[in-house]
Amino acid sequence: KKPFCFNVIDDYTLPMKKIKQVTDFLETLAPLSYQESYDNCGLLTGQADWEIKKILITLDCTEEVVDEAIATGCNLIVAHHPIIFSGLKKLNGKTYVERTIIKAIKNDIAIYAIHTNLDNVITGVNAKISAQLGLQHTKILDVKSGGLLKKLVVYVPKNYLQVVQEAIFNAGGGNIGHYSECSFFSEGVGTFKGNNQSNAFVGEKNKQHLEPEYKLEVLLPAHCLNKALQAAQLAHPYEEMAYDVLPINNANPEVGSGMIGELPEALAAKDFLHHVKTSMNLQVIKFTPFDKPIKKVAVCGGSGSFLLGKAIADQADAFVSADFKYHEYFDAENRLMIADIGHYESEIFTINLLADKISEKFPIFAVILSNINTNPINYYF
């Protein structure tokens, strides 16, 4: 079966791209700092300065997937699930993990994992599930707070306010929900006295100078802080830029677990199950009985039972996820329907999401969707 490709161009006279350029881009979509503490995202094999030939997108990286990469000429595999999840103490080929890693290394194939960091962004895995189900007015189900946001405060002369503002905005600052270029500034007077070694933009050496300035305040994600600081310093006219970085405990509405939204119209339970089955291309759904119309729907790709209480608290009529344990189904108590669609099945459209994003950004080489079904679970009918 011929792989499904995006923008296949085998003309290598075109400018080449390094693996680092692609992984850096992926980390703007889903910063590594957003992964859960137990996770292992990022470049697992290979070197960042390798030139890319083609990219293979898969949900899981197995030996068969590495064979597929070799056959299709791909030297970068982008997988949702990390093949190395806990530490490796030996590499002698006794397990499928070890054999996969050995084969990738021997064939100069890089493996990159983008897992819970992609789960935790508003444009990631759960956004794709929501889109498949046709949900509207979506938002993060369980928003993360604490340490994800910073406030950058810069003191800038009046004539340079706009240029410094734009530099910080372009570096990722000033985005709040559906709004961009958000900031606050207030007027004041800055004082300084340069010594004999100073090279002041205004004022005289060894003499105190008073300068009308603005205090510019911008909220930004913590992972953008260094980039924003560098951008502000380049745009700022002073030899020494005065600034403060403040920790913010506000919740970030664009980072967190799961998603919740609404169907265009309420559906009866049977019709909702049929809609989920066809929209997600399912063979089977495990579900709890529910005797009310379903309109508000929570979703979580992969193992989402930890969000059941939040889905109930947010008055969802149904929760679409996977990997519920037997006794957890009782916890629904007819307050909502649990629709367990399977781990693999809930996340498989993630490969389409990644392929679209990478192809749009890097149209000069092939991005191939894996044809290997890596689902370890089979069904007998």
Tab-separated table of C-alpha atoms in Angstrom:
chain	number	residue	atom	x	y	z
A	1	LYS	CA	0.000	0.000	0.000
A	2	LYS	CA	1.399	3.351	-1.024
A	3	PRO	CA	1.918	5.727	1.936
A	4	PHE	CA	-0.283	8.791	2.081
A	5	CYS	CA	2.047	11.766	1.606
A	6	PHE	CA	1.899	15.521	1.910
A	7	ASN	CA	3.923	17.746	-0.437
A	8	VAL	CA	6.280	15.053	-1.678
A	9	ILE	CA	9.353	16.731	-3.149
A	10	ASP	CA	12.426	14.620	-3.778
A	11	ASP	CA	14.444	17.436	-5.342
A	12	TYR	CA	17.290	17.733	-2.857
A	13	THR	CA	18.615	20.842	-4.597
A	14	LEU	CA	16.072	22.663	-2.438
A	15	PRO	CA	17.319	24.122	0.874
A	16	MET	CA	17.670	21.333	3.428
A	17	LYS	CA	16.237	21.447	6.925
A	18	LYS	CA	17.848	20.216	10.099
A	19	ILE	CA	16.049	18.027	12.634
A	20	LYS	CA	16.452	20.840	15.159
A	21	GLN	CA	14.364	23.174	12.997
A	22	VAL	CA	11.463	20.725	13.021
A	23	THR	CA	11.735	19.873	16.728
A	24	ASP	CA	12.021	23.553	17.640
A	25	PHE	CA	8.820	24.169	15.686
A	26	LEU	CA	7.036	21.295	17.428
A	27	GLU	CA	8.103	22.742	20.768
A	28	THR	CA	6.471	26.067	19.894
A	29	LEU	CA	3.226	24.112	19.428
A	30	ALA	CA	3.713	21.973	22.543
A	31	PRO	CA	6.540	23.181	24.810
A	32	LEU	CA	8.455	20.430	26.591
A	33	SER	CA	7.791	22.206	29.898
A	34	TYR	CA	4.099	21.272	29.500
A	35	GLN	CA	4.750	17.520	29.693
A	36	GLU	CA	3.787	15.647	32.845
A	37	SER	CA	6.525	14.785	35.340
A	38	TYR	CA	6.389	11.062	34.498
A	39	ASP	CA	6.741	11.627	30.747
A	40	ASN	CA	9.754	11.489	28.396
A	41	CYS	CA	9.128	13.806	25.448
A	42	GLY	CA	11.686	15.226	23.032
A	43	LEU	CA	14.438	13.805	20.807
A	44	LEU	CA	15.015	10.215	21.956
A	45	THR	CA	17.471	9.026	19.291
A	46	GLY	CA	19.490	10.803	16.625
A	47	GLN	CA	21.151	14.180	16.530
A	48	ALA	CA	19.572	17.595	16.214
A	49	ASP	CA	21.979	18.730	13.481
A	50	TRP	CA	21.140	15.886	11.067
A	51	GLU	CA	19.614	16.925	7.752
A	52	ILE	CA	16.087	15.642	7.234
A	53	LYS	CA	15.211	13.431	4.293
A	54	LYS	CA	11.569	12.613	5.053
A	55	ILE	CA	9.405	12.446	8.184
A	56	LEU	CA	7.234	9.525	9.287
A	57	ILE	CA	4.344	10.306	11.664
A	58	THR	CA	3.036	7.556	13.954
A	59	LEU	CA	1.148	7.097	17.194
A	60	ASP	CA	3.639	4.525	18.511
A	61	CYS	CA	7.199	3.755	17.442
A	62	THR	CA	7.750	0.002	17.082
A	63	GLU	CA	10.177	-2.195	15.150
A	64	GLU	CA	7.692	-2.348	12.276
A	65	VAL	CA	7.479	1.441	12.192
A	66	VAL	CA	11.278	1.733	12.045
A	67	ASP	CA	11.244	-0.789	9.161
A	68	GLU	CA	8.634	1.408	7.466
A	69	ALA	CA	10.855	4.465	7.939
A	70	ILE	CA	13.763	2.610	6.333
A	71	ALA	CA	11.600	1.460	3.398
A	72	THR	CA	10.194	4.940	2.752
A	73	GLY	CA	13.485	6.811	3.198
A	74	CYS	CA	12.473	8.636	6.378
A	75	ASN	CA	15.195	9.496	8.870
A	76	LEU	CA	12.933	11.237	11.414
A	77	ILE	CA	10.039	9.504	13.163
A	78	VAL	CA	7.649	11.777	15.056
A	79	ALA	CA	5.647	9.647	17.509
A	80	HIS	CA	3.002	10.613	20.017
A	81	HIS	CA	3.970	7.972	22.586
A	82	PRO	CA	7.625	7.799	23.713
A	83	ILE	CA	9.235	4.420	22.985
A	84	ILE	CA	11.573	5.117	25.920
A	85	PHE	CA	9.250	5.792	28.834
A	86	SER	CA	11.341	4.780	31.814
A	87	GLY	CA	15.100	4.417	32.008
A	88	LEU	CA	16.958	1.868	29.893
A	89	LYS	CA	19.688	-0.014	31.740
A	90	LYS	CA	20.621	-2.415	28.950
A	91	LEU	CA	20.470	-2.487	25.148
A	92	ASN	CA	20.773	-6.150	24.232
A	93	GLY	CA	17.549	-6.593	22.258
A	94	LYS	CA	15.596	-8.643	24.805
A	95	THR	CA	12.516	-6.366	24.712
A	96	TYR	CA	10.620	-4.674	21.895
A	97	VAL	CA	11.759	-1.310	23.269
A	98	GLU	CA	15.430	-2.285	23.130
A	99	ARG	CA	15.083	-3.834	19.648
A	100	THR	CA	13.330	-0.724	18.336
A	101	ILE	CA	16.004	1.607	19.699
A	102	ILE	CA	18.853	-0.569	18.399
A	103	LYS	CA	17.342	-0.694	14.903
A	104	ALA	CA	16.759	3.081	14.843
A	105	ILE	CA	20.331	3.835	15.947
A	106	LYS	CA	21.889	1.335	13.499
A	107	ASN	CA	19.980	2.954	10.624
A	108	ASP	CA	20.584	6.601	11.634
A	109	ILE	CA	16.918	7.246	12.307
A	110	ALA	CA	15.934	9.931	14.805
A	111	ILE	CA	12.877	9.417	17.006
A	112	TYR	CA	11.036	12.375	18.506
A	113	ALA	CA	8.167	12.000	21.016
A	114	ILE	CA	5.462	14.632	21.537
A	115	HIS	CA	3.172	13.163	24.172
A	116	THR	CA	1.586	14.813	27.231
A	117	ASN	CA	2.874	18.221	26.154
A	118	LEU	CA	0.645	17.841	23.062
A	119	ASP	CA	-2.173	16.534	25.282
A	120	ASN	CA	-1.938	19.650	27.432
A	121	VAL	CA	-2.226	22.424	24.821
A	122	ILE	CA	-5.493	23.872	23.585
A	123	THR	CA	-4.624	23.143	19.938
A	124	GLY	CA	-3.417	19.581	20.577
A	125	VAL	CA	-4.787	16.052	20.891
A	126	ASN	CA	-8.084	16.965	22.541
A	127	ALA	CA	-8.757	19.764	20.080
A	128	LYS	CA	-8.481	17.184	17.293
A	129	ILE	CA	-10.921	14.837	19.043
A	130	SER	CA	-13.311	17.749	19.601
A	131	ALA	CA	-13.103	18.665	15.917
A	132	GLN	CA	-13.815	15.059	14.889
A	133	LEU	CA	-16.927	15.105	17.089
A	134	GLY	CA	-17.987	18.549	15.838
A	135	LEU	CA	-17.902	20.180	19.272
A	136	GLN	CA	-18.336	23.950	19.507
A	137	HIS	CA	-17.315	26.564	22.096
A	138	THR	CA	-14.533	24.319	23.364
A	139	LYS	CA	-12.208	25.043	26.276
A	140	ILE	CA	-9.700	23.178	28.442
A	141	LEU	CA	-11.470	20.909	30.942
A	142	ASP	CA	-8.880	21.032	33.745
A	143	VAL	CA	-6.741	24.168	33.445
A	144	LYS	CA	-3.207	24.102	34.870
A	145	SER	CA	-2.001	26.846	37.188
A	146	GLY	CA	1.170	27.806	39.010
A	147	GLY	CA	4.482	28.471	37.320
A	148	LEU	CA	3.242	28.489	33.730
A	149	LEU	CA	2.965	32.277	33.425
A	150	LYS	CA	5.334	35.174	34.083
A	151	LYS	CA	4.945	38.923	33.984
A	152	LEU	CA	7.732	40.859	32.281
A	153	VAL	CA	8.029	44.479	33.393
A	154	VAL	CA	10.304	46.724	31.303
A	155	TYR	CA	11.104	50.392	31.873
A	156	VAL	CA	11.417	52.105	28.517
A	157	PRO	CA	11.766	55.713	27.282
A	158	LYS	CA	8.539	57.038	25.813
A	159	ASN	CA	9.637	57.125	22.174
A	160	TYR	CA	10.597	53.441	22.279
A	161	LEU	CA	7.436	52.027	23.872
A	162	GLN	CA	5.932	50.684	20.654
A	163	VAL	CA	9.099	49.032	19.336
A	164	VAL	CA	9.754	47.250	22.648
A	165	GLN	CA	6.085	46.237	22.879
A	166	GLU	CA	6.190	44.708	19.405
A	167	ALA	CA	9.423	42.856	20.158
A	168	ILE	CA	7.870	41.208	23.229
A	169	PHE	CA	4.626	40.427	21.369
A	170	ASN	CA	6.552	38.798	18.521
A	171	ALA	CA	8.430	36.667	21.060
A	172	GLY	CA	5.180	35.173	22.405
A	173	GLY	CA	4.084	37.713	25.005
A	174	GLY	CA	0.756	39.485	25.418
A	175	ASN	CA	-1.656	36.646	24.560
A	176	ILE	CA	-4.628	36.200	26.895
A	177	GLY	CA	-7.361	33.823	25.739
A	178	HIS	CA	-8.822	35.095	22.465
A	179	TYR	CA	-6.840	38.362	22.686
A	180	SER	CA	-3.319	39.236	21.557
A	181	GLU	CA	-1.005	42.242	22.031
A	182	CYS	CA	-2.222	42.671	25.626
A	183	SER	CA	-0.145	44.944	27.849
A	184	PHE	CA	-0.360	47.716	30.420
A	185	PHE	CA	1.849	50.771	30.686
A	186	SER	CA	2.031	53.677	33.093
A	187	GLU	CA	4.080	56.904	33.123
A	188	GLY	CA	6.918	57.682	35.463
A	189	VAL	CA	10.434	59.108	35.682
A	190	GLY	CA	13.582	56.993	35.669
A	191	THR	CA	16.858	58.166	37.222
A	192	PHE	CA	20.430	57.024	36.624
A	193	LYS	CA	24.010	58.233	36.773
A	194	GLY	CA	26.639	56.631	34.565
A	195	ASN	CA	30.290	56.302	35.559
A	196	ASN	CA	33.313	56.942	33.342
A	197	GLN	CA	32.933	53.534	31.664
A	198	SER	CA	29.264	54.047	30.788
A	199	ASN	CA	27.964	54.654	27.296
A	200	ALA	CA	24.547	56.101	28.068
A	201	PHE	CA	21.902	56.613	25.406
A	202	VAL	CA	20.981	59.940	27.078
A	203	GLY	CA	22.541	62.041	29.849
A	204	GLU	CA	26.102	62.851	30.866
A	205	LYS	CA	28.691	60.734	32.657
A	206	ASN	CA	28.939	61.192	36.447
A	207	LYS	CA	25.765	63.263	36.492
A	208	GLN	CA	22.331	62.070	37.573
A	209	HIS	CA	19.839	62.076	34.727
A	210	LEU	CA	16.022	62.115	34.906
A	211	GLU	CA	14.217	60.534	31.945
A	212	PRO	CA	10.434	60.344	31.323
A	213	GLU	CA	9.699	56.626	30.886
A	214	TYR	CA	6.903	54.108	30.648
A	215	LYS	CA	6.588	51.050	32.841
A	216	LEU	CA	5.511	48.337	30.374
A	217	GLU	CA	3.912	45.156	31.774
A	218	VAL	CA	3.277	42.058	29.632
A	219	LEU	CA	2.006	38.603	30.594
A	220	LEU	CA	3.695	35.682	28.833
A	221	PRO	CA	4.158	31.889	29.075
A	222	ALA	CA	7.175	30.954	31.197
A	223	HIS	CA	8.798	29.074	28.312
A	224	CYS	CA	8.809	32.304	26.242
A	225	LEU	CA	10.574	34.382	28.911
A	226	ASN	CA	14.173	34.108	27.680
A	227	LYS	CA	13.179	34.756	24.078
A	228	ALA	CA	11.095	37.782	25.114
A	229	LEU	CA	13.921	39.175	27.246
A	230	GLN	CA	16.406	38.885	24.399
A	231	ALA	CA	13.962	40.534	21.992
A	232	ALA	CA	13.255	43.390	24.408
A	233	GLN	CA	16.964	43.993	25.027
A	234	LEU	CA	17.662	44.150	21.281
A	235	ALA	CA	14.849	46.658	20.763
A	236	HIS	CA	15.619	48.743	23.855
A	237	PRO	CA	17.887	51.786	23.348
A	238	TYR	CA	19.586	51.692	26.740
A	239	GLU	CA	22.960	50.097	27.432
A	240	GLU	CA	21.453	48.495	30.556
A	241	MET	CA	17.741	47.680	30.311
A	242	ALA	CA	15.894	47.854	33.639
A	243	TYR	CA	13.320	45.074	33.987
A	244	ASP	CA	11.531	42.826	36.477
A	245	VAL	CA	10.287	39.247	36.092
A	246	LEU	CA	7.358	38.413	38.357
A	247	PRO	CA	5.935	34.932	39.075
A	248	ILE	CA	2.228	34.638	38.294
A	249	ASN	CA	-0.063	32.015	39.834
A	250	ASN	CA	-2.931	32.670	37.418
A	251	ALA	CA	-4.259	29.634	35.584
A	252	ASN	CA	-3.317	29.496	31.925
A	253	PRO	CA	-6.596	28.892	30.033
A	254	GLU	CA	-4.706	27.407	27.075
A	255	VAL	CA	-2.859	24.691	29.027
A	256	GLY	CA	-4.357	21.722	30.822
A	257	SER	CA	-5.979	18.311	30.578
A	258	GLY	CA	-8.982	17.333	28.479
A	259	MET	CA	-11.461	19.569	26.715
A	260	ILE	CA	-15.157	20.322	26.968
A	261	GLY	CA	-17.573	21.722	24.418
A	262	GLU	CA	-21.069	21.385	22.988
A	263	LEU	CA	-22.673	19.550	20.115
A	264	PRO	CA	-24.616	21.757	17.672
A	265	GLU	CA	-27.783	19.919	18.772
A	266	ALA	CA	-28.620	17.647	21.673
A	267	LEU	CA	-28.725	13.947	20.804
A	268	ALA	CA	-30.446	10.987	22.390
A	269	ALA	CA	-28.003	8.533	23.952
A	270	LYS	CA	-28.287	5.995	21.095
A	271	ASP	CA	-27.825	8.703	18.452
A	272	PHE	CA	-24.847	10.122	20.332
A	273	LEU	CA	-23.130	6.734	20.443
A	274	HIS	CA	-23.698	6.310	16.714
A	275	HIS	CA	-22.252	9.796	16.123
A	276	VAL	CA	-19.139	8.980	18.184
A	277	LYS	CA	-18.691	5.607	16.461
A	278	THR	CA	-18.837	7.056	12.949
A	279	SER	CA	-16.881	10.241	13.728
A	280	MET	CA	-14.011	8.373	15.396
A	281	ASN	CA	-14.089	5.335	13.046
A	282	LEU	CA	-14.714	2.877	15.878
A	283	GLN	CA	-15.532	-0.822	16.017
A	284	VAL	CA	-16.913	-0.798	19.530
A	285	ILE	CA	-17.709	1.562	22.427
A	286	LYS	CA	-17.955	0.649	26.100
A	287	PHE	CA	-20.458	2.975	27.786
A	288	THR	CA	-22.584	3.543	30.865
A	289	PRO	CA	-26.369	3.924	30.571
A	290	PHE	CA	-27.677	7.494	30.407
A	291	ASP	CA	-31.336	8.448	29.953
A	292	LYS	CA	-31.041	12.177	29.165
A	293	PRO	CA	-30.246	14.118	25.957
A	294	ILE	CA	-26.535	14.686	25.361
A	295	LYS	CA	-25.260	18.108	24.328
A	296	LYS	CA	-22.298	19.059	26.551
A	297	VAL	CA	-19.405	16.693	25.956
A	298	ALA	CA	-16.020	16.321	27.691
A	299	VAL	CA	-13.147	14.529	25.957
A	300	CYS	CA	-9.668	13.310	26.842
A	301	GLY	CA	-7.338	11.393	24.557
A	302	GLY	CA	-5.845	8.273	26.109
A	303	SER	CA	-6.319	7.408	29.772
A	304	GLY	CA	-8.742	10.040	31.045
A	305	SER	CA	-10.475	8.529	34.066
A	306	PHE	CA	-8.655	11.000	36.342
A	307	LEU	CA	-10.841	13.739	34.802
A	308	LEU	CA	-14.199	12.071	35.463
A	309	GLY	CA	-14.896	14.182	38.553
A	310	LYS	CA	-14.070	17.370	36.653
A	311	ALA	CA	-16.348	16.378	33.767
A	312	ILE	CA	-19.188	15.771	36.239
A	313	ALA	CA	-18.501	19.053	38.058
A	314	ASP	CA	-18.618	20.936	34.741
A	315	GLN	CA	-22.005	19.290	34.048
A	316	ALA	CA	-20.956	17.359	30.973
A	317	ASP	CA	-23.618	14.996	29.649
A	318	ALA	CA	-20.984	12.611	28.285
A	319	PHE	CA	-17.282	11.965	28.743
A	320	VAL	CA	-15.424	10.438	25.774
A	321	SER	CA	-12.083	8.934	26.767
A	322	ALA	CA	-10.436	5.559	27.389
A	323	ASP	CA	-8.931	3.049	29.839
A	324	PHE	CA	-11.559	3.208	32.582
A	325	LYS	CA	-11.313	0.508	35.240
A	326	TYR	CA	-14.348	-1.590	36.124
A	327	HIS	CA	-15.251	0.196	39.360
A	328	GLU	CA	-14.763	3.643	37.799
A	329	TYR	CA	-17.806	3.087	35.584
A	330	PHE	CA	-19.970	3.029	38.723
A	331	ASP	CA	-18.789	6.566	39.525
A	332	ALA	CA	-20.835	7.949	36.624
A	333	GLU	CA	-24.016	7.290	38.668
A	334	ASN	CA	-26.177	8.371	35.706
A	335	ARG	CA	-24.871	11.921	36.071
A	336	LEU	CA	-23.234	11.539	32.672
A	337	MET	CA	-22.429	8.857	30.129
A	338	ILE	CA	-18.917	7.423	30.084
A	339	ALA	CA	-17.994	6.475	26.520
A	340	ASP	CA	-14.775	4.458	26.596
A	341	ILE	CA	-13.619	4.316	22.978
A	342	GLY	CA	-10.145	2.813	23.475
A	343	HIS	CA	-6.726	4.400	23.970
A	344	TYR	CA	-5.434	3.928	20.424
A	345	GLU	CA	-8.771	4.873	18.888
A	346	SER	CA	-9.030	8.095	20.893
A	347	GLU	CA	-5.605	9.324	19.773
A	348	ILE	CA	-5.113	7.980	16.242
A	349	PHE	CA	-6.168	11.254	14.579
A	350	THR	CA	-3.217	12.897	16.329
A	351	ILE	CA	-1.015	11.765	13.436
A	352	ASN	CA	-3.171	13.793	11.018
A	353	LEU	CA	-2.868	16.809	13.301
A	354	LEU	CA	0.935	16.565	13.363
A	355	ALA	CA	1.229	15.913	9.633
A	356	ASP	CA	-0.878	18.974	8.828
A	357	LYS	CA	1.114	21.232	11.151
A	358	ILE	CA	4.539	20.073	9.937
A	359	SER	CA	3.584	20.123	6.250
A	360	GLU	CA	2.238	23.639	6.508
A	361	LYS	CA	5.452	24.870	8.122
A	362	PHE	CA	7.914	22.806	6.037
A	363	PRO	CA	6.455	22.228	2.563
A	364	ILE	CA	9.776	21.254	0.962
A	365	PHE	CA	9.894	17.595	1.965
A	366	ALA	CA	7.612	14.587	2.427
A	367	VAL	CA	5.622	14.024	5.579
A	368	ILE	CA	4.259	10.480	5.580
A	369	LEU	CA	1.516	8.978	7.732
A	370	SER	CA	2.472	5.531	9.005
A	371	ASN	CA	0.467	2.627	7.580
A	372	ILE	CA	1.288	0.408	10.568
A	373	ASN	CA	-1.554	-0.305	12.973
A	374	THR	CA	0.272	-0.247	16.301
A	375	ASN	CA	-2.799	-0.939	18.430
A	376	PRO	CA	-1.835	-3.797	20.798
A	377	ILE	CA	-5.546	-4.554	21.425
A	378	ASN	CA	-7.650	-6.598	18.997
A	379	TYR	CA	-11.382	-7.353	19.011
A	380	TYR	CA	-13.165	-10.572	18.161
A	381	PHE	CA	-16.730	-10.264	16.815
